[in-house]
Amino acid sequence: MFSPVLTMMMERHRIPVVDEANIDAFAEAHDLTALFFPGDWLRLAESNDVAVILPELVQAFQGVFKPAVVSRESERELQSRYRFDAFPALVFLRNGEYLGAIKRVLDWEDYLTQIDGKLRRGPSAPPRFELPEACATHDRHDHDHFQ
């Protein structure tokens, strides 16, 4: 279930919903795609902010990329495919291949700069997903000091 704000924006701007079953066909049908991963709008106020910003970004880039919203049921699986670690997120693709991701809400100029950079680069593999440093494993075990 999407927020009322996102639902209204999707209807007003005819932004489709994609999921694991149809995302590849959607992305390959368009030269450039922006996938919106809203996350839990009840918990993340920024989700509605990006829902309002996304159509403005499409307009600012003169419709060069086609937006889509990722279904809530497919978010986690597709998040692991594109390897980003925070919601809301925009993932940019060229003919289905990864260009980059933008997480959370940015200032307008930062959106313009970052999106322009992503759209100009060649496709690549998503970045490696790394655990935060506090979760990193160590060569020695914490219980070693008891020996």
Tab-separated table of N, CA and C in Angstrom:
chain	number	residue	atom	x	y	z
A	1	MET	N	0.836	-1.180	0.000
A	1	MET	CA	0.000	0.000	0.000
A	1	MET	C	0.882	1.245	0.000
A	2	PHE	N	0.576	2.151	-0.893
A	2	PHE	CA	1.314	3.394	-0.995
A	2	PHE	C	0.598	4.493	-0.218
A	3	SER	N	1.336	5.552	0.088
A	3	SER	CA	0.746	6.684	0.785
A	3	SER	C	-0.264	7.374	-0.128
A	4	PRO	N	-1.216	8.101	0.459
A	4	PRO	CA	-2.151	8.865	-0.369
A	4	PRO	C	-1.436	9.867	-1.273
A	5	VAL	N	-0.366	10.474	-0.796
A	5	VAL	CA	0.380	11.434	-1.606
A	5	VAL	C	0.991	10.740	-2.825
A	6	LEU	N	1.657	9.604	-2.603
A	6	LEU	CA	2.272	8.878	-3.710
A	6	LEU	C	1.204	8.378	-4.679
A	7	THR	N	0.115	7.853	-4.163
A	7	THR	CA	-0.971	7.369	-5.018
A	7	THR	C	-1.494	8.496	-5.908
A	8	MET	N	-1.683	9.669	-5.335
A	8	MET	CA	-2.163	10.814	-6.103
A	8	MET	C	-1.155	11.199	-7.194
A	9	MET	N	0.132	11.210	-6.856
A	9	MET	CA	1.159	11.569	-7.830
A	9	MET	C	1.228	10.527	-8.953
A	10	MET	N	1.103	9.266	-8.607
A	10	MET	CA	1.134	8.214	-9.614
A	10	MET	C	-0.042	8.364	-10.585
A	11	GLU	N	-1.211	8.658	-10.053
A	11	GLU	CA	-2.389	8.831	-10.903
A	11	GLU	C	-2.259	10.083	-11.764
A	12	ARG	N	-1.869	11.178	-11.161
A	12	ARG	CA	-1.775	12.454	-11.873
A	12	ARG	C	-0.743	12.406	-13.003
A	13	HIS	N	0.386	11.734	-12.762
A	13	HIS	CA	1.481	11.727	-13.726
A	13	HIS	C	1.618	10.391	-14.464
A	14	ARG	N	0.645	9.513	-14.247
A	14	ARG	CA	0.619	8.201	-14.924
A	14	ARG	C	1.927	7.439	-14.733
A	15	ILE	N	2.361	7.357	-13.491
A	15	ILE	CA	3.584	6.627	-13.155
A	15	ILE	C	3.190	5.187	-12.824
A	16	PRO	N	3.720	4.221	-13.569
A	16	PRO	CA	3.345	2.825	-13.341
A	16	PRO	C	4.036	2.211	-12.128
A	17	VAL	N	3.499	1.082	-11.696
A	17	VAL	CA	4.091	0.274	-10.632
A	17	VAL	C	4.785	-0.911	-11.295
A	18	VAL	N	6.000	-1.197	-10.841
A	18	VAL	CA	6.721	-2.369	-11.327
A	18	VAL	C	7.003	-3.294	-10.150
A	19	ASP	N	7.207	-4.563	-10.484
A	19	ASP	CA	7.544	-5.552	-9.460
A	19	ASP	C	8.578	-6.515	-10.035
A	20	GLU	N	8.897	-7.559	-9.292
A	20	GLU	CA	9.910	-8.504	-9.740
A	20	GLU	C	9.554	-9.140	-11.080
A	21	ALA	N	8.276	-9.330	-11.333
A	21	ALA	CA	7.846	-10.019	-12.551
A	21	ALA	C	7.979	-9.154	-13.806
A	22	ASN	N	7.793	-7.839	-13.689
A	22	ASN	CA	7.778	-7.018	-14.900
A	22	ASN	C	8.852	-5.936	-14.957
A	23	ILE	N	9.706	-5.852	-13.962
A	23	ILE	CA	10.687	-4.768	-13.926
A	23	ILE	C	11.668	-4.829	-15.093
A	24	ASP	N	12.120	-6.012	-15.442
A	24	ASP	CA	13.100	-6.119	-16.527
A	24	ASP	C	12.495	-5.675	-17.856
A	25	ALA	N	11.290	-6.116	-18.140
A	25	ALA	CA	10.625	-5.713	-19.388
A	25	ALA	C	10.406	-4.207	-19.412
A	26	PHE	N	9.982	-3.635	-18.282
A	26	PHE	CA	9.774	-2.183	-18.219
A	26	PHE	C	11.079	-1.438	-18.473
A	27	ALA	N	12.136	-1.827	-17.767
A	27	ALA	CA	13.415	-1.124	-17.864
A	27	ALA	C	14.032	-1.263	-19.258
A	28	GLU	N	13.884	-2.414	-19.871
A	28	GLU	CA	14.459	-2.624	-21.202
A	28	GLU	C	13.650	-1.908	-22.283
A	29	ALA	N	12.396	-1.564	-21.997
A	29	ALA	CA	11.542	-0.871	-22.972
A	29	ALA	C	11.829	0.631	-23.030
A	30	HIS	N	12.628	1.131	-22.104
A	30	HIS	CA	12.927	2.564	-22.037
A	30	HIS	C	14.437	2.756	-21.989
A	31	ASP	N	14.921	3.747	-22.715
A	31	ASP	CA	16.359	4.006	-22.692
A	31	ASP	C	16.841	4.295	-21.279
A	32	LEU	N	16.151	5.196	-20.596
A	32	LEU	CA	16.533	5.581	-19.233
A	32	LEU	C	15.329	5.460	-18.312
A	33	THR	N	15.562	4.890	-17.146
A	33	THR	CA	14.497	4.627	-16.188
A	33	THR	C	14.922	5.104	-14.806
A	34	ALA	N	13.962	5.645	-14.042
A	34	ALA	CA	14.177	5.963	-12.630
A	34	ALA	C	13.179	5.147	-11.826
A	35	LEU	N	13.675	4.233	-11.026
A	35	LEU	CA	12.823	3.411	-10.177
A	35	LEU	C	12.742	4.043	-8.801
A	36	PHE	N	11.539	4.283	-8.336
A	36	PHE	CA	11.334	4.883	-7.021
A	36	PHE	C	10.994	3.794	-6.023
A	37	PHE	N	11.822	3.666	-5.000
A	37	PHE	CA	11.627	2.747	-3.885
A	37	PHE	C	11.184	3.601	-2.692
A	38	PRO	N	9.874	3.713	-2.448
A	38	PRO	CA	9.420	4.634	-1.398
A	38	PRO	C	9.697	4.164	0.027
A	39	GLY	N	9.775	2.879	0.261
A	39	GLY	CA	9.918	2.396	1.629
A	39	GLY	C	8.610	2.562	2.388
A	40	ASP	N	8.677	2.439	3.675
A	40	ASP	CA	7.499	2.513	4.539
A	40	ASP	C	7.134	3.968	4.811
A	41	TRP	N	6.132	4.457	4.101
A	41	TRP	CA	5.757	5.873	4.208
A	41	TRP	C	5.231	6.237	5.593
A	42	LEU	N	4.738	5.270	6.354
A	42	LEU	CA	4.275	5.564	7.715
A	42	LEU	C	5.449	5.859	8.644
A	43	ARG	N	6.586	5.322	8.323
A	43	ARG	CA	7.780	5.479	9.141
A	43	ARG	C	8.749	6.519	8.578
A	44	LEU	N	8.722	6.702	7.260
A	44	LEU	CA	9.681	7.582	6.597
A	44	LEU	C	8.972	8.765	5.953
A	45	ALA	N	8.984	9.896	6.607
A	45	ALA	CA	8.328	11.088	6.065
A	45	ALA	C	8.941	11.502	4.733
A	46	GLU	N	10.215	11.205	4.531
A	46	GLU	CA	10.899	11.565	3.285
A	46	GLU	C	10.290	10.878	2.070
A	47	SER	N	9.609	9.779	2.275
A	47	SER	CA	8.990	9.048	1.164
A	47	SER	C	8.013	9.939	0.401
A	48	ASN	N	7.173	10.657	1.120
A	48	ASN	CA	6.232	11.570	0.461
A	48	ASN	C	6.947	12.738	-0.204
A	49	ASP	N	8.052	13.184	0.382
A	49	ASP	CA	8.822	14.268	-0.236
A	49	ASP	C	9.321	13.845	-1.615
A	50	VAL	N	9.897	12.648	-1.700
A	50	VAL	CA	10.414	12.172	-2.981
A	50	VAL	C	9.266	11.896	-3.953
A	51	ALA	N	8.115	11.464	-3.441
A	51	ALA	CA	6.946	11.245	-4.303
A	51	ALA	C	6.548	12.535	-5.016
A	52	VAL	N	6.667	13.656	-4.339
A	52	VAL	CA	6.326	14.952	-4.927
A	52	VAL	C	7.466	15.448	-5.832
A	53	ILE	N	8.696	15.171	-5.445
A	53	ILE	CA	9.863	15.638	-6.198
A	53	ILE	C	10.034	14.878	-7.517
A	54	LEU	N	9.729	13.600	-7.542
A	54	LEU	CA	9.994	12.780	-8.725
A	54	LEU	C	9.385	13.343	-10.012
A	55	PRO	N	8.099	13.696	-10.044
A	55	PRO	CA	7.565	14.275	-11.293
A	55	PRO	C	8.258	15.584	-11.683
A	56	GLU	N	8.686	16.347	-10.697
A	56	GLU	CA	9.413	17.587	-10.976
A	56	GLU	C	10.776	17.285	-11.608
A	57	LEU	N	11.408	16.204	-11.157
A	57	LEU	CA	12.684	15.805	-11.741
A	57	LEU	C	12.500	15.337	-13.185
A	58	VAL	N	11.439	14.577	-13.427
A	58	VAL	CA	11.143	14.133	-14.797
A	58	VAL	C	10.995	15.355	-15.696
A	59	GLN	N	10.279	16.354	-15.218
A	59	GLN	CA	10.072	17.579	-15.991
A	59	GLN	C	11.390	18.342	-16.179
A	60	ALA	N	12.189	18.439	-15.118
A	60	ALA	CA	13.460	19.168	-15.205
A	60	ALA	C	14.398	18.538	-16.235
A	61	PHE	N	14.315	17.216	-16.376
A	61	PHE	CA	15.153	16.506	-17.352
A	61	PHE	C	14.397	16.250	-18.657
A	62	GLN	N	13.324	16.995	-18.858
A	62	GLN	CA	12.542	16.990	-20.091
A	62	GLN	C	12.089	15.588	-20.502
A	63	GLY	N	11.738	14.785	-19.507
A	63	GLY	CA	11.197	13.458	-19.775
A	63	GLY	C	12.195	12.468	-20.341
A	64	VAL	N	13.488	12.728	-20.172
A	64	VAL	CA	14.503	11.840	-20.734
A	64	VAL	C	14.492	10.464	-20.055
A	65	PHE	N	14.022	10.379	-18.804
A	65	PHE	CA	13.895	9.087	-18.144
A	65	PHE	C	12.436	8.833	-17.785
A	66	LYS	N	12.073	7.556	-17.790
A	66	LYS	CA	10.709	7.132	-17.477
A	66	LYS	C	10.689	6.665	-16.022
A	67	PRO	N	9.841	7.275	-15.181
A	67	PRO	CA	9.767	6.848	-13.783
A	67	PRO	C	8.822	5.665	-13.594
A	68	ALA	N	9.078	4.912	-12.555
A	68	ALA	CA	8.190	3.836	-12.121
A	68	ALA	C	8.353	3.696	-10.612
A	69	VAL	N	7.306	3.236	-9.965
A	69	VAL	CA	7.340	2.989	-8.528
A	69	VAL	C	7.429	1.484	-8.308
A	70	VAL	N	8.335	1.070	-7.444
A	70	VAL	CA	8.505	-0.347	-7.134
A	70	VAL	C	7.462	-0.753	-6.100
A	71	SER	N	6.780	-1.857	-6.359
A	71	SER	CA	5.743	-2.336	-5.435
A	71	SER	C	6.350	-2.636	-4.069
A	72	ARG	N	5.566	-2.443	-3.050
A	72	ARG	CA	6.031	-2.712	-1.681
A	72	ARG	C	6.445	-4.177	-1.530
A	73	GLU	N	5.735	-5.079	-2.196
A	73	GLU	CA	6.032	-6.511	-2.080
A	73	GLU	C	7.375	-6.877	-2.714
A	74	SER	N	7.834	-6.085	-3.658
A	74	SER	CA	9.086	-6.384	-4.360
A	74	SER	C	10.264	-5.532	-3.898
A	75	GLU	N	10.017	-4.582	-3.018
A	75	GLU	CA	11.069	-3.648	-2.619
A	75	GLU	C	12.325	-4.319	-2.076
A	76	ARG	N	12.180	-5.219	-1.140
A	76	ARG	CA	13.364	-5.807	-0.495
A	76	ARG	C	14.172	-6.666	-1.466
A	77	GLU	N	13.491	-7.443	-2.276
A	77	GLU	CA	14.195	-8.280	-3.247
A	77	GLU	C	14.950	-7.413	-4.260
A	78	LEU	N	14.290	-6.377	-4.751
A	78	LEU	CA	14.939	-5.502	-5.724
A	78	LEU	C	15.987	-4.603	-5.069
A	79	GLN	N	15.797	-4.289	-3.797
A	79	GLN	CA	16.824	-3.550	-3.069
A	79	GLN	C	18.121	-4.369	-3.040
A	80	SER	N	18.019	-5.654	-2.818
A	80	SER	CA	19.231	-6.478	-2.787
A	80	SER	C	19.855	-6.596	-4.179
A	81	ARG	N	19.063	-6.491	-5.216
A	81	ARG	CA	19.597	-6.526	-6.587
A	81	ARG	C	20.419	-5.270	-6.882
A	82	TYR	N	19.909	-4.104	-6.446
A	82	TYR	CA	20.575	-2.838	-6.748
A	82	TYR	C	21.476	-2.341	-5.620
A	83	ARG	N	21.469	-3.037	-4.510
A	83	ARG	CA	22.400	-2.854	-3.395
A	83	ARG	C	22.483	-1.439	-2.834
A	84	PHE	N	21.349	-0.881	-2.475
A	84	PHE	CA	21.360	0.387	-1.753
A	84	PHE	C	20.883	0.116	-0.339
A	85	ASP	N	21.215	0.999	0.585
A	85	ASP	CA	20.984	0.699	1.995
A	85	ASP	C	20.060	1.670	2.729
A	86	ALA	N	19.321	2.499	2.016
A	86	ALA	CA	18.410	3.424	2.694
A	86	ALA	C	17.242	3.770	1.773
A	87	PHE	N	16.096	3.988	2.396
A	87	PHE	CA	14.884	4.413	1.693
A	87	PHE	C	14.568	5.847	2.101
A	88	PRO	N	13.835	6.561	1.301
A	88	PRO	CA	13.460	6.276	-0.081
A	88	PRO	C	14.685	6.347	-0.978
A	89	ALA	N	14.573	5.692	-2.141
A	89	ALA	CA	15.694	5.667	-3.077
A	89	ALA	C	15.185	5.762	-4.508
A	90	LEU	N	16.007	6.356	-5.341
A	90	LEU	CA	15.793	6.374	-6.784
A	90	LEU	C	16.949	5.607	-7.412
A	91	VAL	N	16.627	4.616	-8.235
A	91	VAL	CA	17.647	3.835	-8.929
A	91	VAL	C	17.515	4.132	-10.418
A	92	PHE	N	18.614	4.505	-11.031
A	92	PHE	CA	18.617	4.869	-12.449
A	92	PHE	C	19.212	3.740	-13.280
A	93	LEU	N	18.525	3.432	-14.391
A	93	LEU	CA	18.939	2.358	-15.294
A	93	LEU	C	18.979	2.873	-16.721
A	94	ARG	N	19.867	2.305	-17.507
A	94	ARG	CA	19.883	2.542	-18.958
A	94	ARG	C	19.654	1.195	-19.627
A	95	ASN	N	18.553	1.078	-20.348
A	95	ASN	CA	18.183	-0.181	-21.003
A	95	ASN	C	18.268	-1.355	-20.030
A	96	GLY	N	17.863	-1.121	-18.794
A	96	GLY	CA	17.841	-2.159	-17.774
A	96	GLY	C	19.135	-2.334	-17.014
A	97	GLU	N	20.184	-1.615	-17.381
A	97	GLU	CA	21.467	-1.753	-16.701
A	97	GLU	C	21.683	-0.608	-15.712
A	98	TYR	N	22.290	-0.935	-14.601
A	98	TYR	CA	22.458	-0.031	-13.463
A	98	TYR	C	23.362	1.161	-13.784
A	99	LEU	N	22.876	2.361	-13.417
A	99	LEU	CA	23.659	3.591	-13.536
A	99	LEU	C	24.017	4.193	-12.185
A	100	GLY	N	23.156	3.990	-11.191
A	100	GLY	CA	23.423	4.556	-9.877
A	100	GLY	C	22.156	4.750	-9.080
A	101	ALA	N	22.318	5.076	-7.810
A	101	ALA	CA	21.183	5.270	-6.902
A	101	ALA	C	21.366	6.559	-6.115
A	102	ILE	N	20.237	7.139	-5.773
A	102	ILE	CA	20.197	8.299	-4.883
A	102	ILE	C	19.312	7.905	-3.718
A	103	LYS	N	19.835	8.052	-2.508
A	103	LYS	CA	19.099	7.667	-1.309
A	103	LYS	C	18.634	8.899	-0.550
A	104	ARG	N	17.478	8.739	0.065
A	104	ARG	CA	16.890	9.790	0.891
A	104	ARG	C	16.570	11.041	0.079
A	105	VAL	N	16.330	12.153	0.756
A	105	VAL	CA	15.985	13.406	0.088
A	105	VAL	C	17.235	14.278	-0.008
A	106	LEU	N	17.388	14.931	-1.164
A	106	LEU	CA	18.508	15.840	-1.384
A	106	LEU	C	17.990	17.251	-1.647
A	107	ASP	N	18.875	18.208	-1.622
A	107	ASP	CA	18.551	19.551	-2.090
A	107	ASP	C	18.352	19.477	-3.601
A	108	TRP	N	17.533	20.384	-4.139
A	108	TRP	CA	17.201	20.374	-5.557
A	108	TRP	C	18.454	20.379	-6.446
A	109	GLU	N	19.401	21.256	-6.174
A	109	GLU	CA	20.620	21.337	-6.994
A	109	GLU	C	21.425	20.042	-6.932
A	110	ASP	N	21.432	19.395	-5.768
A	110	ASP	CA	22.140	18.124	-5.640
A	110	ASP	C	21.466	17.046	-6.484
A	111	TYR	N	20.126	17.040	-6.503
A	111	TYR	CA	19.423	16.108	-7.393
A	111	TYR	C	19.857	16.333	-8.840
A	112	LEU	N	19.815	17.581	-9.280
A	112	LEU	CA	20.139	17.880	-10.671
A	112	LEU	C	21.557	17.444	-11.019
A	113	THR	N	22.495	17.744	-10.151
A	113	THR	CA	23.890	17.393	-10.395
A	113	THR	C	24.095	15.881	-10.393
A	114	GLN	N	23.557	15.210	-9.374
A	114	GLN	CA	23.766	13.769	-9.265
A	114	GLN	C	23.071	13.002	-10.379
A	115	ILE	N	21.861	13.391	-10.714
A	115	ILE	CA	21.146	12.693	-11.788
A	115	ILE	C	21.864	12.902	-13.117
A	116	ASP	N	22.275	14.129	-13.392
A	116	ASP	CA	23.005	14.395	-14.624
A	116	ASP	C	24.241	13.501	-14.716
A	117	GLY	N	24.981	13.388	-13.635
A	117	GLY	CA	26.166	12.532	-13.620
A	117	GLY	C	25.834	11.074	-13.865
A	118	LYS	N	24.780	10.597	-13.257
A	118	LYS	CA	24.379	9.200	-13.433
A	118	LYS	C	23.925	8.929	-14.869
A	119	LEU	N	23.186	9.853	-15.451
A	119	LEU	CA	22.679	9.653	-16.804
A	119	LEU	C	23.793	9.723	-17.851
A	120	ARG	N	24.889	10.357	-17.529
A	120	ARG	CA	26.007	10.486	-18.467
A	120	ARG	C	26.974	9.301	-18.400
A	121	ARG	N	26.963	8.568	-17.326
A	121	ARG	CA	27.944	7.485	-17.174
A	121	ARG	C	27.466	6.210	-17.857
A	122	GLY	N	28.389	5.338	-18.057
A	122	GLY	CA	28.057	4.036	-18.617
A	122	GLY	C	27.539	3.103	-17.534
A	123	PRO	N	26.792	2.086	-17.932
A	123	PRO	CA	26.287	1.111	-16.955
A	123	PRO	C	27.427	0.401	-16.236
A	124	SER	N	27.135	-0.027	-15.018
A	124	SER	CA	28.100	-0.768	-14.208
A	124	SER	C	27.332	-1.697	-13.285
A	125	ALA	N	28.054	-2.529	-12.593
A	125	ALA	CA	27.427	-3.358	-11.561
A	125	ALA	C	27.110	-2.459	-10.371
A	126	PRO	N	26.030	-2.748	-9.652
A	126	PRO	CA	25.767	-1.985	-8.419
A	126	PRO	C	26.941	-2.137	-7.460
A	127	PRO	N	27.143	-1.161	-6.575
A	127	PRO	CA	28.269	-1.254	-5.637
A	127	PRO	C	28.097	-2.444	-4.703
A	128	ARG	N	29.222	-2.910	-4.194
A	128	ARG	CA	29.167	-3.982	-3.200
A	128	ARG	C	28.396	-3.494	-1.999
A	129	PHE	N	27.619	-4.364	-1.409
A	129	PHE	CA	26.924	-4.009	-0.185
A	129	PHE	C	27.830	-4.348	0.971
A	130	GLU	N	28.101	-3.362	1.799
A	130	GLU	CA	28.969	-3.579	2.945
A	130	GLU	C	28.196	-3.331	4.227
A	131	LEU	N	28.451	-4.190	5.197
A	131	LEU	CA	27.843	-3.999	6.505
A	131	LEU	C	28.450	-2.772	7.175
A	132	PRO	N	27.671	-2.049	7.972
A	132	PRO	CA	28.248	-0.932	8.720
A	132	PRO	C	29.395	-1.427	9.591
A	133	GLU	N	30.343	-0.548	9.873
A	133	GLU	CA	31.538	-0.941	10.605
A	133	GLU	C	31.214	-1.611	11.941
A	134	ALA	N	30.184	-1.184	12.604
A	134	ALA	CA	29.829	-1.766	13.903
A	134	ALA	C	29.419	-3.229	13.762
A	135	CYS	N	29.044	-3.648	12.557
A	135	CYS	CA	28.627	-5.028	12.323
A	135	CYS	C	29.736	-5.881	11.727
A	136	ALA	N	30.888	-5.291	11.463
A	136	ALA	CA	31.972	-6.010	10.794
A	136	ALA	C	32.478	-7.141	11.659
A	137	THR	N	32.938	-8.198	11.011
A	137	THR	CA	33.514	-9.328	11.734
A	137	THR	C	34.984	-9.041	11.991
A	138	HIS	N	35.530	-9.694	12.989
A	138	HIS	CA	36.928	-9.505	13.345
A	138	HIS	C	37.632	-10.846	13.310
A	139	ASP	N	38.956	-10.817	13.179
A	139	ASP	CA	39.727	-12.059	13.156
A	139	ASP	C	39.704	-12.756	14.513
A	140	ARG	N	39.671	-12.010	15.559
A	140	ARG	CA	39.634	-12.638	16.883
A	140	ARG	C	38.219	-12.543	17.446
A	141	HIS	N	37.867	-13.494	18.244
A	141	HIS	CA	36.535	-13.523	18.836
A	141	HIS	C	36.530	-12.758	20.152
A	142	ASP	N	35.423	-12.148	20.477
A	142	ASP	CA	35.326	-11.375	21.710
A	142	ASP	C	35.553	-12.235	22.951
A	143	HIS	N	35.287	-13.507	22.839
A	143	HIS	CA	35.441	-14.366	24.029
A	143	HIS	C	36.874	-14.852	24.208
A	144	ASP	N	37.810	-14.506	23.277
A	144	ASP	CA	39.178	-14.954	23.384
A	144	ASP	C	39.880	-14.491	24.652
A	145	HIS	N	39.447	-13.366	25.202
A	145	HIS	CA	40.132	-12.842	26.394
A	145	HIS	C	39.850	-13.685	27.637
A	146	PHE	N	38.922	-14.646	27.572
A	146	PHE	CA	38.639	-15.522	28.706
A	146	PHE	C	39.603	-16.689	28.783
A	147	GLN	N	40.404	-16.912	27.776
A	147	GLN	CA	41.297	-18.079	27.780
A	147	GLN	C	42.559	-17.827	28.538
